[in-house]
Amino acid sequence: MPDADILIAARGLTKRFGDFTAVDGIDFELRRGEAFGFLGPNGAGKSSTMRMIGCVSPPSGGELSILGLNPVLDGPAIRARLGVCPQDDTLDVELTVRENLLIYGRYFGLPRRVIAERTARLLDFVQLTERADDQVDPLSGGMKRRLTIARSLINEPEILILDEPTTGLDPQARHVVWDRLFRLKQQGVTLILTTHYMDEAEQLCDRLVVMDRGKIAAEGSPRQLIEAYSTPEVLELRFHVSDHEQAAEKVANAPSERMEVLADRILLYVIDGDAALAAVRALGLEPLTSLVRRSTLEDVFLRLTGRRLEDG
Amino acid sequence: MSELSEHLRALPLRILPPQLLAARGRLLGGRGSGYLIERHARAYRHAWLILVSGFFEPLFYLLSIGIGIGVLVGKVTGPGGHLVGFTSFVAPALLATSSMNGAVFDSTLNVFFRLKYAKLYDAALATPMRSGDVALGEIGWALIRGGLYAVAFMVVMLAMGLVHSAWAVFAIPTALLIGFAFAGAGMAATTFIRSWLDFEFVTLATLPMFLFSTTFYPLSVYPRPIQYVVDCTPLYQGIALLRGLTLGYVGPGLLWHVLYLAIMGMAGLAIAGRRISRLLLR
């Protein structure tokens, strides 16, 4: 008897395009009411996974069950119960803001009266009521993204799929989107999202998997992942460019759990950052700048893959 | 409570064999096609001028070639060797050509834009819509638009005294059939188009058909071998049908043309639905 609270279950899920394996046998479960994230750089296989979940891309192997149904056979029935916010805006630029919701709702077979009632509520929710009768094209990137979110909610989905919800938005617009998604989460909407921003993952996800090169590298809550794969504090040191490598050799002598030498900085993973900085200075080194901070998911990703998230 | 109704709603989907459900609609396209037509009708409310201009093109041709040149030409040999006025001879061919051009325009340029740039179908296929709905919806829209033009053009023909038979009541459905054939073929072709350059091939197919498929003179002017070639072109089928109907020379031979166009449209529709799946549902 399958657990009714498991909305999506994947076992050995695989997606191949010719010789290229985009998703390489991943396992995960999505539970009702949670916000579940896929964190990874571009090309990690996140979007391919989202497309399989959205029933617009048949899996090449493994098992995938969505809402207890088979995505290959029951695609339309599953899609009727999903909300999809794709990475690239697919808004209808020949229609107004309101008409975008109307027509999208019609694609679900919803009566116009129901759509009109939901449209008023959704436009209010994404703060676009005043733009309801405007064309879509002149809207800012943040507004378009919010409209896409509103559109994905028109069928009152059981699962909301967000593929890179704030990629390409300026910081202020990102925060507005995060705020709206956080409200949805608090209303109990089940979210599944991909991101290559660690702050987005930390803010929105109850649970996430770190994905790299088509595989899942680790799974847990942001806190659990940081505890398991990083130290409480990180000391970031920056030296003069010409001294960078030399300094790195010397810093290695300071006590730390782990050291990462990036192109522009040296990261020391430690329990106490201030003590580590004192130790570095005791070695006779004086960094140009130094910063003691808490570990983030970025550090988890670096530890797991040896690369930075933004590098892709 | 809502959960219960959710389960009840999903029930028939579990009872029926899934293969059956998956097959239904993938082949035919269903209710969803109507929603795409509704979308286009809304979009054209903002661009109604494009709709109106489509009517004038064949009308201008009729006035310039039919009437202008008609004065010089006088009578030509129509179907079955009967002599008919040049304008009456050309008018049904212009209707057939305008049905072709309208359907081809809608199903190639417009569909290509929606497929590659507007991402219209990507958005639709994230909903319960199927690729068959998209293909059928596009062709349905092309037919509705073409049908409006056909009605308007027939009204003009009537007013100008260019309709010579009661059989002409079948001219509108015939114009729709021509539109269906070319919209199906056009949409299927569009799924193979790589860039805007490839549309030259579309022009390369339609323009000679317009000029040489007995639009302005009878088939008998050609030497035998060329007659066979023209006889095989899709536009010729449409012209022969409409000319027969509006001039009143109707025989069972016309049914071959009907069959030809129907098969062309259905094959196009099936290919288009399948290709859209392959392009977008990867």
Tab-separated table of N, CA, C and O in Angstrom, chain A residues 15 17 32 51 54-58 67-69 72-74 76-77 79-82 84 89-96 99 102-104 106-110 112 135 151 158, chain B residues 3 6-7 9-10 13-14 18-19 21-22 26 31-32 35-36 38-40 42-46 113-114 118-120 122-131 279-282:
chain	number	residue	atom	x	y	z
A	15	LYS	N	17.348	9.992	-17.733
A	15	LYS	CA	16.988	10.645	-18.990
A	15	LYS	C	18.226	10.729	-19.865
A	15	LYS	O	19.241	11.298	-19.474
A	17	PHE	N	19.659	11.743	-23.815
A	17	PHE	CA	19.443	12.351	-25.127
A	17	PHE	C	20.558	11.821	-26.024
A	17	PHE	O	21.687	12.287	-25.933
A	32	ARG	N	3.656	15.373	0.586
A	32	ARG	CA	2.635	16.414	0.583
A	32	ARG	C	3.002	17.537	1.541
A	32	ARG	O	3.391	17.294	2.675
A	51	ARG	N	11.127	18.394	-16.272
A	51	ARG	CA	10.305	18.110	-17.453
A	51	ARG	C	9.705	16.704	-17.387
A	51	ARG	O	8.576	16.489	-17.807
A	54	GLY	N	6.899	17.035	-15.071
A	54	GLY	CA	5.807	17.759	-15.710
A	54	GLY	C	5.128	16.973	-16.821
A	54	GLY	O	4.261	17.504	-17.508
A	55	CYS	N	5.562	15.730	-17.029
A	55	CYS	CA	4.979	14.834	-18.056
A	55	CYS	C	5.113	15.427	-19.456
A	55	CYS	O	4.232	15.244	-20.290
A	56	VAL	N	6.183	16.151	-19.722
A	56	VAL	CA	6.433	16.615	-21.083
A	56	VAL	C	7.730	16.034	-21.604
A	56	VAL	O	8.267	16.490	-22.612
A	57	SER	N	8.233	15.020	-20.929
A	57	SER	CA	9.472	14.375	-21.344
A	57	SER	C	9.450	12.963	-20.782
A	57	SER	O	9.497	12.788	-19.571
A	58	PRO	N	9.335	11.962	-21.654
A	58	PRO	CA	9.238	10.596	-21.140
A	58	PRO	C	10.581	10.133	-20.573
A	58	PRO	O	11.616	10.368	-21.187
A	67	LEU	N	1.561	11.428	-8.277
A	67	LEU	CA	0.188	11.369	-7.769
A	67	LEU	C	-0.384	9.956	-7.962
A	67	LEU	O	-1.564	9.777	-8.245
A	68	GLY	N	0.495	8.978	-7.845
A	68	GLY	CA	0.076	7.588	-7.986
A	68	GLY	C	-0.162	7.145	-9.412
A	68	GLY	O	-0.618	6.029	-9.647
A	69	LEU	N	0.136	8.027	-10.378
A	69	LEU	CA	-0.125	7.701	-11.787
A	69	LEU	C	1.190	7.593	-12.563
A	69	LEU	O	2.233	8.051	-12.117
A	72	VAL	N	3.801	8.466	-18.350
A	72	VAL	CA	3.783	8.169	-19.784
A	72	VAL	C	2.355	7.887	-20.257
A	72	VAL	O	1.930	8.333	-21.314
A	73	LEU	N	1.611	7.171	-19.426
A	73	LEU	CA	0.260	6.775	-19.841
A	73	LEU	C	-0.794	7.808	-19.441
A	73	LEU	O	-1.787	7.984	-20.134
A	74	ASP	N	-0.574	8.461	-18.301
A	74	ASP	CA	-1.618	9.341	-17.759
A	74	ASP	C	-1.212	10.807	-17.808
A	74	ASP	O	-1.676	11.606	-16.992
A	76	PRO	N	-1.927	13.670	-19.458
A	76	PRO	CA	-2.910	14.741	-19.305
A	76	PRO	C	-3.607	14.733	-17.940
A	76	PRO	O	-3.848	15.794	-17.359
A	77	ALA	N	-3.893	13.531	-17.400
A	77	ALA	CA	-4.563	13.458	-16.099
A	77	ALA	C	-3.657	13.987	-14.995
A	77	ALA	O	-4.114	14.658	-14.066
A	79	ARG	N	-1.069	16.154	-15.538
A	79	ARG	CA	-0.828	17.586	-15.784
A	79	ARG	C	-2.000	18.441	-15.317
A	79	ARG	O	-1.814	19.598	-14.936
A	80	ALA	N	-3.192	17.864	-15.324
A	80	ALA	CA	-4.363	18.601	-14.847
A	80	ALA	C	-4.215	18.977	-13.376
A	80	ALA	O	-4.838	19.921	-12.904
A	81	ARG	N	-3.365	18.257	-12.654
A	81	ARG	CA	-3.225	18.479	-11.215
A	81	ARG	C	-1.883	19.105	-10.847
A	81	ARG	O	-1.545	19.202	-9.674
A	82	LEU	N	-1.108	19.507	-11.859
A	82	LEU	CA	0.185	20.148	-11.616
A	82	LEU	C	0.126	21.621	-11.995
A	82	LEU	O	-0.640	22.001	-12.854
A	84	VAL	N	2.927	24.418	-13.405
A	84	VAL	CA	4.298	24.444	-13.910
A	84	VAL	C	4.732	25.873	-14.184
A	84	VAL	O	4.069	26.614	-14.906
A	89	ASP	N	10.160	32.130	-19.651
A	89	ASP	CA	8.759	32.542	-19.664
A	89	ASP	C	8.090	32.073	-20.941
A	89	ASP	O	8.633	32.252	-22.023
A	90	THR	N	6.930	31.470	-20.803
A	90	THR	CA	6.167	31.078	-21.993
A	90	THR	C	4.833	31.815	-21.994
A	90	THR	O	3.823	31.277	-22.410
A	91	LEU	N	4.854	33.053	-21.513
A	91	LEU	CA	3.620	33.839	-21.499
A	91	LEU	C	3.194	34.152	-22.927
A	91	LEU	O	4.017	34.178	-23.842
A	92	ASP	N	1.908	34.379	-23.099
A	92	ASP	CA	1.357	34.646	-24.419
A	92	ASP	C	1.408	36.150	-24.676
A	92	ASP	O	0.607	36.898	-24.118
A	93	VAL	N	2.361	36.587	-25.494
A	93	VAL	CA	2.559	38.022	-25.682
A	93	VAL	C	1.500	38.653	-26.577
A	93	VAL	O	1.448	39.870	-26.711
A	94	GLU	N	0.651	37.839	-27.188
A	94	GLU	CA	-0.427	38.406	-28.001
A	94	GLU	C	-1.676	38.669	-27.165
A	94	GLU	O	-2.682	39.142	-27.691
A	95	LEU	N	-1.607	38.326	-25.882
A	95	LEU	CA	-2.767	38.498	-25.002
A	95	LEU	C	-2.418	39.432	-23.845
A	95	LEU	O	-1.249	39.671	-23.550
A	96	THR	N	-3.451	39.938	-23.181
A	96	THR	CA	-3.227	40.770	-22.007
A	96	THR	C	-2.927	39.871	-20.807
A	96	THR	O	-3.015	38.643	-20.882
A	99	GLU	N	-6.031	37.955	-19.923
A	99	GLU	CA	-6.320	36.923	-20.933
A	99	GLU	C	-5.348	35.747	-20.840
A	99	GLU	O	-5.701	34.614	-21.158
A	102	LEU	N	-6.890	33.603	-18.387
A	102	LEU	CA	-8.135	33.040	-18.928
A	102	LEU	C	-7.838	31.868	-19.862
A	102	LEU	O	-8.366	30.765	-19.691
A	103	ILE	N	-6.978	32.112	-20.849
A	103	ILE	CA	-6.722	31.070	-21.852
A	103	ILE	C	-6.008	29.878	-21.215
A	103	ILE	O	-6.333	28.723	-21.510
A	104	TYR	N	-5.068	30.157	-20.337
A	104	TYR	CA	-4.366	29.043	-19.684
A	104	TYR	C	-5.349	28.210	-18.861
A	104	TYR	O	-5.294	26.986	-18.869
A	106	ARG	N	-8.469	27.907	-19.551
A	106	ARG	CA	-9.285	27.169	-20.525
A	106	ARG	C	-8.581	25.898	-20.984
A	106	ARG	O	-9.224	24.881	-21.218
A	107	TYR	N	-7.248	25.969	-21.122
A	107	TYR	CA	-6.499	24.763	-21.497
A	107	TYR	C	-6.767	23.636	-20.492
A	107	TYR	O	-6.653	22.466	-20.826
A	108	PHE	N	-7.077	24.013	-19.250
A	108	PHE	CA	-7.409	23.009	-18.239
A	108	PHE	C	-8.884	22.620	-18.280
A	108	PHE	O	-9.337	21.829	-17.466
A	109	GLY	N	-9.633	23.257	-19.189
A	109	GLY	CA	-11.054	22.955	-19.277
A	109	GLY	C	-11.877	23.605	-18.180
A	109	GLY	O	-13.013	23.205	-17.928
A	110	LEU	N	-11.329	24.635	-17.533
A	110	LEU	CA	-12.079	25.300	-16.460
A	110	LEU	C	-13.129	26.231	-17.056
A	110	LEU	O	-12.890	26.861	-18.081
A	112	ARG	N	-15.263	29.611	-17.618
A	112	ARG	CA	-14.810	31.008	-17.576
A	112	ARG	C	-15.127	31.686	-16.239
A	112	ARG	O	-14.341	32.493	-15.754
A	135	GLN	N	-0.874	44.675	-21.978
A	135	GLN	CA	-0.197	43.623	-22.717
A	135	GLN	C	0.960	43.091	-21.865
A	135	GLN	O	1.435	43.766	-20.944
A	151	ARG	N	-0.234	32.171	-13.229
A	151	ARG	CA	-0.776	31.296	-14.260
A	151	ARG	C	-0.677	29.835	-13.832
A	151	ARG	O	-1.602	29.048	-14.046
A	158	GLU	N	-1.997	20.503	-7.127
A	158	GLU	CA	-1.582	19.811	-5.909
A	158	GLU	C	-0.077	19.896	-5.724
A	158	GLU	O	0.422	19.784	-4.602
B	3	GLU	N	-10.696	15.990	-1.299
B	3	GLU	CA	-9.815	14.879	-1.620
B	3	GLU	C	-10.620	13.686	-2.135
B	3	GLU	O	-10.202	12.991	-3.059
B	6	GLU	N	-11.674	14.236	-5.533
B	6	GLU	CA	-10.481	14.074	-6.352
B	6	GLU	C	-10.298	12.614	-6.732
B	6	GLU	O	-10.046	12.270	-7.881
B	7	HIS	N	-10.467	11.765	-5.731
B	7	HIS	CA	-10.300	10.330	-5.977
B	7	HIS	C	-11.397	9.795	-6.875
B	7	HIS	O	-11.137	8.973	-7.749
B	9	ARG	N	-12.965	11.428	-9.115
B	9	ARG	CA	-12.740	11.930	-10.459
B	9	ARG	C	-11.676	11.083	-11.167
B	9	ARG	O	-11.718	10.861	-12.367
B	10	ALA	N	-10.703	10.637	-10.384
B	10	ALA	CA	-9.595	9.877	-10.977
B	10	ALA	C	-10.000	8.427	-11.241
B	10	ALA	O	-9.318	7.718	-11.948
B	13	LEU	N	-10.215	6.737	-14.680
B	13	LEU	CA	-8.905	6.627	-15.295
B	13	LEU	C	-8.208	5.342	-14.862
B	13	LEU	O	-7.349	4.826	-15.539
B	14	ARG	N	-8.573	4.851	-13.669
B	14	ARG	CA	-7.920	3.635	-13.197
B	14	ARG	C	-8.632	2.403	-13.737
B	14	ARG	O	-8.041	1.355	-13.883
B	18	PRO	N	-5.236	1.809	-19.457
B	18	PRO	CA	-4.525	3.054	-19.733
B	18	PRO	C	-4.126	3.216	-21.193
B	18	PRO	O	-4.124	4.329	-21.712
B	19	GLN	N	-3.829	2.117	-21.866
B	19	GLN	CA	-3.417	2.237	-23.265
B	19	GLN	C	-4.533	2.862	-24.102
B	19	GLN	O	-4.295	3.681	-24.963
B	21	LEU	N	-6.868	4.886	-23.026
B	21	LEU	CA	-6.982	6.311	-22.726
B	21	LEU	C	-5.864	7.099	-23.391
B	21	LEU	O	-6.067	8.202	-23.877
B	22	ALA	N	-4.679	6.520	-23.382
B	22	ALA	CA	-3.539	7.227	-23.962
B	22	ALA	C	-3.718	7.356	-25.473
B	22	ALA	O	-3.359	8.361	-26.065
B	26	ARG	N	-4.669	11.214	-28.559
B	26	ARG	CA	-3.343	11.414	-29.119
B	26	ARG	C	-3.458	11.372	-30.639
B	26	ARG	O	-2.800	12.096	-31.351
B	31	ARG	N	-11.276	17.922	-27.210
B	31	ARG	CA	-11.851	19.183	-26.789
B	31	ARG	C	-10.792	20.293	-26.719
B	31	ARG	O	-11.090	21.445	-26.952
B	32	GLY	N	-9.577	19.886	-26.379
B	32	GLY	CA	-8.507	20.874	-26.220
B	32	GLY	C	-8.293	21.734	-27.446
B	32	GLY	O	-7.917	22.892	-27.332
B	35	TYR	N	-9.986	24.980	-27.293
B	35	TYR	CA	-9.396	26.017	-26.434
B	35	TYR	C	-8.310	26.789	-27.178
B	35	TYR	O	-8.122	27.983	-26.961
B	36	LEU	N	-7.596	26.091	-28.054
B	36	LEU	CA	-6.561	26.787	-28.831
B	36	LEU	C	-7.225	27.751	-29.813
B	36	LEU	O	-6.757	28.875	-30.016
B	38	GLU	N	-10.060	29.192	-29.330
B	38	GLU	CA	-10.519	30.303	-28.486
B	38	GLU	C	-9.367	31.287	-28.237
B	38	GLU	O	-9.547	32.502	-28.281
B	39	ARG	N	-8.190	30.734	-28.027
B	39	ARG	CA	-7.013	31.577	-27.815
B	39	ARG	C	-6.731	32.451	-29.040
B	39	ARG	O	-6.471	33.643	-28.921
B	40	HIS	N	-6.772	31.831	-30.211
B	40	HIS	CA	-6.484	32.590	-31.432
B	40	HIS	C	-7.538	33.676	-31.662
B	40	HIS	O	-7.211	34.785	-32.065
B	42	ARG	N	-9.142	35.296	-29.469
B	42	ARG	CA	-8.817	36.406	-28.564
B	42	ARG	C	-7.638	37.203	-29.063
B	42	ARG	O	-7.635	38.429	-29.047
B	43	ALA	N	-6.588	36.477	-29.497
B	43	ALA	CA	-5.373	37.160	-29.948
B	43	ALA	C	-5.690	38.056	-31.143
B	43	ALA	O	-5.170	39.168	-31.239
B	44	TYR	N	-6.578	37.591	-32.036
B	44	TYR	CA	-6.880	38.378	-33.235
B	44	TYR	C	-7.796	39.557	-32.951
B	44	TYR	O	-7.931	40.451	-33.779
B	45	ARG	N	-8.419	39.555	-31.784
B	45	ARG	CA	-9.171	40.751	-31.404
B	45	ARG	C	-8.244	41.946	-31.313
B	45	ARG	O	-8.639	43.080	-31.537
B	46	HIS	N	-6.975	41.663	-30.932
B	46	HIS	CA	-5.998	42.746	-30.826
B	46	HIS	C	-5.354	43.033	-32.179
B	46	HIS	O	-4.599	43.972	-32.314
B	113	PHE	N	6.188	30.404	-35.909
B	113	PHE	CA	6.431	31.428	-34.891
B	113	PHE	C	5.973	30.936	-33.513
B	113	PHE	O	6.678	31.056	-32.518
B	114	ARG	N	4.800	30.356	-33.488
B	114	ARG	CA	4.267	29.875	-32.198
B	114	ARG	C	5.082	28.710	-31.659
B	114	ARG	O	5.260	28.565	-30.447
B	118	ALA	N	7.270	31.937	-29.852
B	118	ALA	CA	6.293	32.301	-28.834
B	118	ALA	C	6.170	31.213	-27.771
B	118	ALA	O	5.654	31.464	-26.692
B	119	LYS	N	6.672	30.012	-28.062
B	119	LYS	CA	6.585	28.883	-27.122
B	119	LYS	C	5.137	28.616	-26.700
B	119	LYS	O	4.874	28.199	-25.573
B	120	LEU	N	4.226	28.909	-27.621
B	120	LEU	CA	2.812	28.765	-27.301
B	120	LEU	C	2.451	27.311	-26.985
B	120	LEU	O	1.700	27.028	-26.059
B	122	ASP	N	4.560	24.930	-26.034
B	122	ASP	CA	5.212	24.486	-24.803
B	122	ASP	C	4.308	24.795	-23.614
B	122	ASP	O	4.164	23.984	-22.704
B	123	ALA	N	3.733	25.995	-23.626
B	123	ALA	CA	2.847	26.374	-22.526
B	123	ALA	C	1.605	25.486	-22.523
B	123	ALA	O	1.198	24.982	-21.475
B	124	ALA	N	1.025	25.262	-23.684
B	124	ALA	CA	-0.214	24.478	-23.746
B	124	ALA	C	0.017	23.030	-23.324
B	124	ALA	O	-0.817	22.428	-22.658
B	125	LEU	N	1.168	22.487	-23.696
B	125	LEU	CA	1.409	21.073	-23.404
B	125	LEU	C	1.793	20.831	-21.944
B	125	LEU	O	1.932	19.693	-21.518
B	126	ALA	N	1.973	21.906	-21.174
B	126	ALA	CA	2.166	21.741	-19.727
B	126	ALA	C	0.819	21.551	-19.028
B	126	ALA	O	0.761	21.292	-17.834
B	127	THR	N	-0.260	21.711	-19.760
B	127	THR	CA	-1.616	21.545	-19.241
B	127	THR	C	-2.155	20.207	-19.776
B	127	THR	O	-1.434	19.500	-20.460
B	128	PRO	N	-3.405	19.864	-19.507
B	128	PRO	CA	-3.902	18.597	-20.054
B	128	PRO	C	-3.982	18.547	-21.585
B	128	PRO	O	-4.305	17.509	-22.153
B	129	MET	N	-3.670	19.625	-22.272
B	129	MET	CA	-3.697	19.618	-23.738
B	129	MET	C	-2.690	18.603	-24.283
B	129	MET	O	-1.626	18.392	-23.708
B	130	ARG	N	-3.038	18.019	-25.449
B	130	ARG	CA	-2.154	17.051	-26.101
B	130	ARG	C	-1.671	17.619	-27.423
B	130	ARG	O	-2.269	18.548	-27.955
B	131	SER	N	-0.633	16.985	-27.961
B	131	SER	CA	-0.111	17.483	-29.234
B	131	SER	C	-1.167	17.375	-30.332
B	131	SER	O	-1.221	18.214	-31.224
B	279	LEU	N	8.951	16.911	-31.338
B	279	LEU	CA	9.738	18.135	-31.168
B	279	LEU	C	9.660	18.668	-29.748
B	279	LEU	O	10.649	19.144	-29.208
B	280	LEU	N	8.485	18.605	-29.163
B	280	LEU	CA	8.293	19.292	-27.884
B	280	LEU	C	8.298	18.360	-26.681
B	280	LEU	O	8.659	18.768	-25.588
B	281	LEU	N	7.898	17.116	-26.859
B	281	LEU	CA	7.833	16.211	-25.713
B	281	LEU	C	9.057	15.305	-25.738
B	281	LEU	O	8.943	14.096	-25.845
B	282	ARG	N	10.242	15.922	-25.648
B	282	ARG	CA	11.466	15.142	-25.736
B	282	ARG	C	11.910	14.663	-24.361
B	282	ARG	O	11.759	15.331	-23.394
